[in-house]
Every structure is written in structure tokens, then in C-alpha cells.
Amino acid sequence: MTAPWSDEAEVQLHPVERNGDVVHIRQAIRALAQAGGLSLVDQTKMITAASELARNTLIYGGGGMVRAGAVVRDGRRGVGAVFEDSGPGIADIEQAMTDGWTSGSGMGLGLSGSRRLVDDFDLRTAPGQGTTVTIIKWAR
């Protein structure tokens, strides 16, 4: 999946360098989800997925960048976010997407849980080349 928005000028950039950045990203996604007309339930799902992915970007990727913004495609409106890091990448994607598997001390629900919470989910990674995760939640 390519970047979900057509106008890069409308995209917000958020660094992920410390724990406080995860909170800031949650707040930014909440504002975008509210402005994008997502229901309260869908706002919560998008915020939760973004929080998990931002935390993964920080902990496993060593930090990175989040791009977030409104998405319009085929007459539908939503919110998209791209989480990018230059960390070690994921050697076994299938294993990493398995519920309960963790490479650290977490519960192992970050990637798989995030995938279930959003409508579109794309993971691109390779060992030694970092990870990029793109998510979209569409307004109903």
C-alpha cells in the first residue's frame, strides 16, 4: 500500500523518540478521527491501533516517524497513519503477526491486535531495513 493520502501538504509529521511522543500521537489521531467523522467506537479503535504501533516504533524500531492525515478514496473518508522506523526490521512476519508472540516483554498483541482494529493494514519490513506499517480506519 502506498501512502494513503493524495495531498502531502495536509499530512501531519510526528517524531517518535520518547514515551511522551506516543501520547502526542494518540492525541493527534483522536483529533483527526473526530474531524474525519469516525464514530466513537471507531475513534477508539484507531487511537488504540496507533498507540500500539507508535510504541512498537519506539521500542523495537528505536524510534522513527509517524505521518497521519485525512484519507479520501472512492468517495469514502477516513484517517490514515504511516509508522516508519529504521530499526532491525522483522525477520519472520508470520510469527510476528501471531497473537501472543512477542520479541520483548509485551503481551504480543501490538501488530496482530492493530490489524484487527483497523480497516486497512499494510506491513513492509525486512531484516536490517526497518519497518513501515500503514493503517486506515474508514468512517461508516
mmCIF file of C-alpha atoms in Angstrom:
data_model
loop_
_atom_site.group_PDB
_atom_site.id
_atom_site.type_symbol
_atom_site.label_atom_id
_atom_site.label_comp_id
_atom_site.label_asym_id
_atom_site.label_seq_id
_atom_site.Cartn_x
_atom_site.Cartn_y
_atom_site.Cartn_z
ATOM 1 C CA MET A 1 0.000 0.000 0.000
ATOM 2 C CA THR A 2 1.360 3.405 -0.870
ATOM 3 C CA ALA A 3 0.832 6.491 1.277
ATOM 4 C CA PRO A 4 -2.936 6.729 1.694
ATOM 5 C CA TRP A 5 -3.358 10.446 1.023
ATOM 6 C CA SER A 6 -3.121 12.358 -2.192
ATOM 7 C CA ASP A 7 -2.119 15.753 -0.764
ATOM 8 C CA GLU A 8 1.106 15.551 1.280
ATOM 9 C CA ALA A 9 0.589 19.186 2.354
ATOM 10 C CA GLU A 10 -2.233 18.036 4.642
ATOM 11 C CA VAL A 11 -0.167 15.334 6.356
ATOM 12 C CA GLN A 12 0.994 15.770 9.942
ATOM 13 C CA LEU A 13 4.502 14.614 10.863
ATOM 14 C CA HIS A 14 5.131 13.304 14.363
ATOM 15 C CA PRO A 15 8.523 12.090 15.598
ATOM 16 C CA VAL A 16 8.640 9.007 17.820
ATOM 17 C CA GLU A 17 11.677 9.453 20.042
ATOM 18 C CA ARG A 18 10.398 9.127 23.633
ATOM 19 C CA ASN A 19 7.384 7.856 25.588
ATOM 20 C CA GLY A 20 5.750 11.292 25.575
ATOM 21 C CA ASP A 21 5.627 11.174 21.776
ATOM 22 C CA VAL A 22 3.286 8.173 21.951
ATOM 23 C CA VAL A 23 0.838 10.256 23.991
ATOM 24 C CA HIS A 24 1.132 13.119 21.496
ATOM 25 C CA ILE A 25 0.401 10.733 18.598
ATOM 26 C CA ARG A 26 -2.677 9.381 20.400
ATOM 27 C CA GLN A 27 -3.962 12.950 20.780
ATOM 28 C CA ALA A 28 -3.273 13.796 17.126
ATOM 29 C CA ILE A 29 -5.038 10.635 15.903
ATOM 30 C CA ARG A 30 -8.008 11.394 18.188
ATOM 31 C CA ALA A 31 -8.353 14.886 16.678
ATOM 32 C CA LEU A 32 -8.084 13.527 13.118
ATOM 33 C CA ALA A 33 -10.617 10.764 13.841
ATOM 34 C CA GLN A 34 -13.107 13.225 15.327
ATOM 35 C CA ALA A 35 -12.680 15.640 12.412
ATOM 36 C CA GLY A 36 -12.969 12.733 9.966
ATOM 37 C CA GLY A 37 -16.383 11.714 11.243
ATOM 38 C CA LEU A 38 -15.414 8.377 12.766
ATOM 39 C CA SER A 39 -17.853 7.013 15.335
ATOM 40 C CA LEU A 40 -16.709 6.954 18.960
ATOM 41 C CA VAL A 41 -16.068 3.204 18.715
ATOM 42 C CA ASP A 42 -14.046 3.607 15.518
ATOM 43 C CA GLN A 43 -12.140 6.549 17.014
ATOM 44 C CA THR A 44 -11.161 4.328 19.936
ATOM 45 C CA LYS A 45 -10.075 1.517 17.623
ATOM 46 C CA MET A 46 -7.909 3.831 15.513
ATOM 47 C CA ILE A 47 -6.369 5.509 18.575
ATOM 48 C CA THR A 48 -5.596 2.137 20.160
ATOM 49 C CA ALA A 49 -4.005 0.768 16.983
ATOM 50 C CA ALA A 50 -1.943 3.948 16.537
ATOM 51 C CA SER A 51 -0.805 3.826 20.153
ATOM 52 C CA GLU A 52 0.360 0.207 19.832
ATOM 53 C CA LEU A 53 2.184 0.888 16.570
ATOM 54 C CA ALA A 54 3.823 4.069 17.898
ATOM 55 C CA ARG A 55 5.029 2.125 20.930
ATOM 56 C CA ASN A 56 6.415 -0.616 18.649
ATOM 57 C CA THR A 57 8.159 2.065 16.567
ATOM 58 C CA LEU A 58 9.809 3.378 19.725
ATOM 59 C CA ILE A 59 10.644 0.123 21.494
ATOM 60 C CA TYR A 60 11.524 -2.239 18.650
ATOM 61 C CA GLY A 61 12.434 0.218 15.897
ATOM 62 C CA GLY A 62 14.482 2.559 18.074
ATOM 63 C CA GLY A 63 12.239 5.492 17.164
ATOM 64 C CA GLY A 64 11.027 6.854 13.887
ATOM 65 C CA MET A 65 8.333 8.990 12.322
ATOM 66 C CA VAL A 66 4.554 8.903 12.020
ATOM 67 C CA ARG A 67 2.714 10.588 9.168
ATOM 68 C CA ALA A 68 -1.019 10.964 9.716
ATOM 69 C CA GLY A 69 -3.897 12.649 7.958
ATOM 70 C CA ALA A 70 -7.323 12.515 6.427
ATOM 71 C CA VAL A 71 -7.866 9.984 3.657
ATOM 72 C CA VAL A 72 -10.372 10.177 0.810
ATOM 73 C CA ARG A 73 -10.679 7.288 -1.628
ATOM 74 C CA ASP A 74 -13.541 6.279 -3.907
ATOM 75 C CA GLY A 75 -15.888 8.680 -2.140
ATOM 76 C CA ARG A 76 -15.033 7.310 1.316
ATOM 77 C CA ARG A 77 -13.454 9.358 4.112
ATOM 78 C CA GLY A 78 -11.207 8.121 6.843
ATOM 79 C CA VAL A 79 -7.995 8.563 8.783
ATOM 80 C CA GLY A 80 -4.641 7.095 7.821
ATOM 81 C CA ALA A 81 -1.302 6.789 9.550
ATOM 82 C CA VAL A 82 2.100 5.514 8.456
ATOM 83 C CA PHE A 83 4.597 4.372 11.106
ATOM 84 C CA GLU A 84 8.215 4.215 9.888
ATOM 85 C CA ASP A 85 11.433 3.220 11.594
ATOM 86 C CA SER A 86 14.969 2.322 10.544
ATOM 87 C CA GLY A 87 15.332 -0.401 13.144
ATOM 88 C CA PRO A 88 16.325 -4.042 12.716
ATOM 89 C CA GLY A 89 13.184 -4.997 10.804
ATOM 90 C CA ILE A 90 11.158 -8.156 11.360
ATOM 91 C CA ALA A 91 12.768 -11.430 10.323
ATOM 92 C CA ASP A 92 9.618 -13.596 10.495
ATOM 93 C CA ILE A 93 6.485 -11.589 9.651
ATOM 94 C CA GLU A 94 4.143 -14.567 10.041
ATOM 95 C CA GLN A 95 5.408 -15.215 13.549
ATOM 96 C CA ALA A 96 5.282 -11.507 14.446
ATOM 97 C CA MET A 97 1.629 -11.343 13.350
ATOM 98 C CA THR A 98 0.668 -14.309 15.555
ATOM 99 C CA ASP A 99 -1.393 -13.418 18.632
ATOM 100 C CA GLY A 100 0.633 -13.854 21.791
ATOM 101 C CA TRP A 101 4.076 -13.870 20.189
ATOM 102 C CA THR A 102 6.413 -11.172 21.449
ATOM 103 C CA SER A 103 10.051 -10.386 20.881
ATOM 104 C CA GLY A 104 10.110 -8.475 24.174
ATOM 105 C CA SER A 105 8.136 -8.302 27.382
ATOM 106 C CA GLY A 106 4.803 -7.227 25.896
ATOM 107 C CA MET A 107 1.598 -9.218 25.558
ATOM 108 C CA GLY A 108 2.195 -9.928 21.877
ATOM 109 C CA LEU A 109 -0.904 -8.123 20.614
ATOM 110 C CA GLY A 110 0.641 -4.990 19.052
ATOM 111 C CA LEU A 111 0.794 -5.942 15.374
ATOM 112 C CA SER A 112 -1.966 -8.555 15.264
ATOM 113 C CA GLY A 113 -4.253 -6.511 17.516
ATOM 114 C CA SER A 114 -3.686 -3.373 15.469
ATOM 115 C CA ARG A 115 -4.506 -5.253 12.273
ATOM 116 C CA ARG A 116 -7.861 -6.338 13.740
ATOM 117 C CA LEU A 117 -8.749 -2.807 14.902
ATOM 118 C CA VAL A 118 -8.394 -1.033 11.536
ATOM 119 C CA ASP A 119 -9.916 -1.495 8.090
ATOM 120 C CA ASP A 120 -6.698 -1.419 6.024
ATOM 121 C CA PHE A 121 -3.350 -2.684 7.325
ATOM 122 C CA ASP A 122 -0.081 -2.978 5.399
ATOM 123 C CA LEU A 123 3.240 -4.124 6.864
ATOM 124 C CA ARG A 124 6.520 -3.750 4.972
ATOM 125 C CA THR A 125 9.727 -4.873 6.598
ATOM 126 C CA ALA A 126 12.975 -6.712 6.017
ATOM 127 C CA PRO A 127 15.807 -7.634 8.353
ATOM 128 C CA GLY A 128 18.202 -4.703 8.643
ATOM 129 C CA GLN A 129 15.915 -2.382 6.649
ATOM 130 C CA GLY A 130 13.385 -1.118 9.176
ATOM 131 C CA THR A 131 9.620 -1.402 9.247
ATOM 132 C CA THR A 132 6.749 0.581 7.769
ATOM 133 C CA VAL A 133 3.159 -0.036 8.854
ATOM 134 C CA THR A 134 0.260 1.777 7.158
ATOM 135 C CA ILE A 135 -3.220 1.762 8.693
ATOM 136 C CA ILE A 136 -6.557 3.293 7.688
ATOM 137 C CA LYS A 137 -9.881 3.450 9.528
ATOM 138 C CA TRP A 138 -12.837 4.444 7.349
ATOM 139 C CA ALA A 139 -15.826 6.465 8.525
ATOM 140 C CA ARG A 140 -19.070 4.458 8.316
#
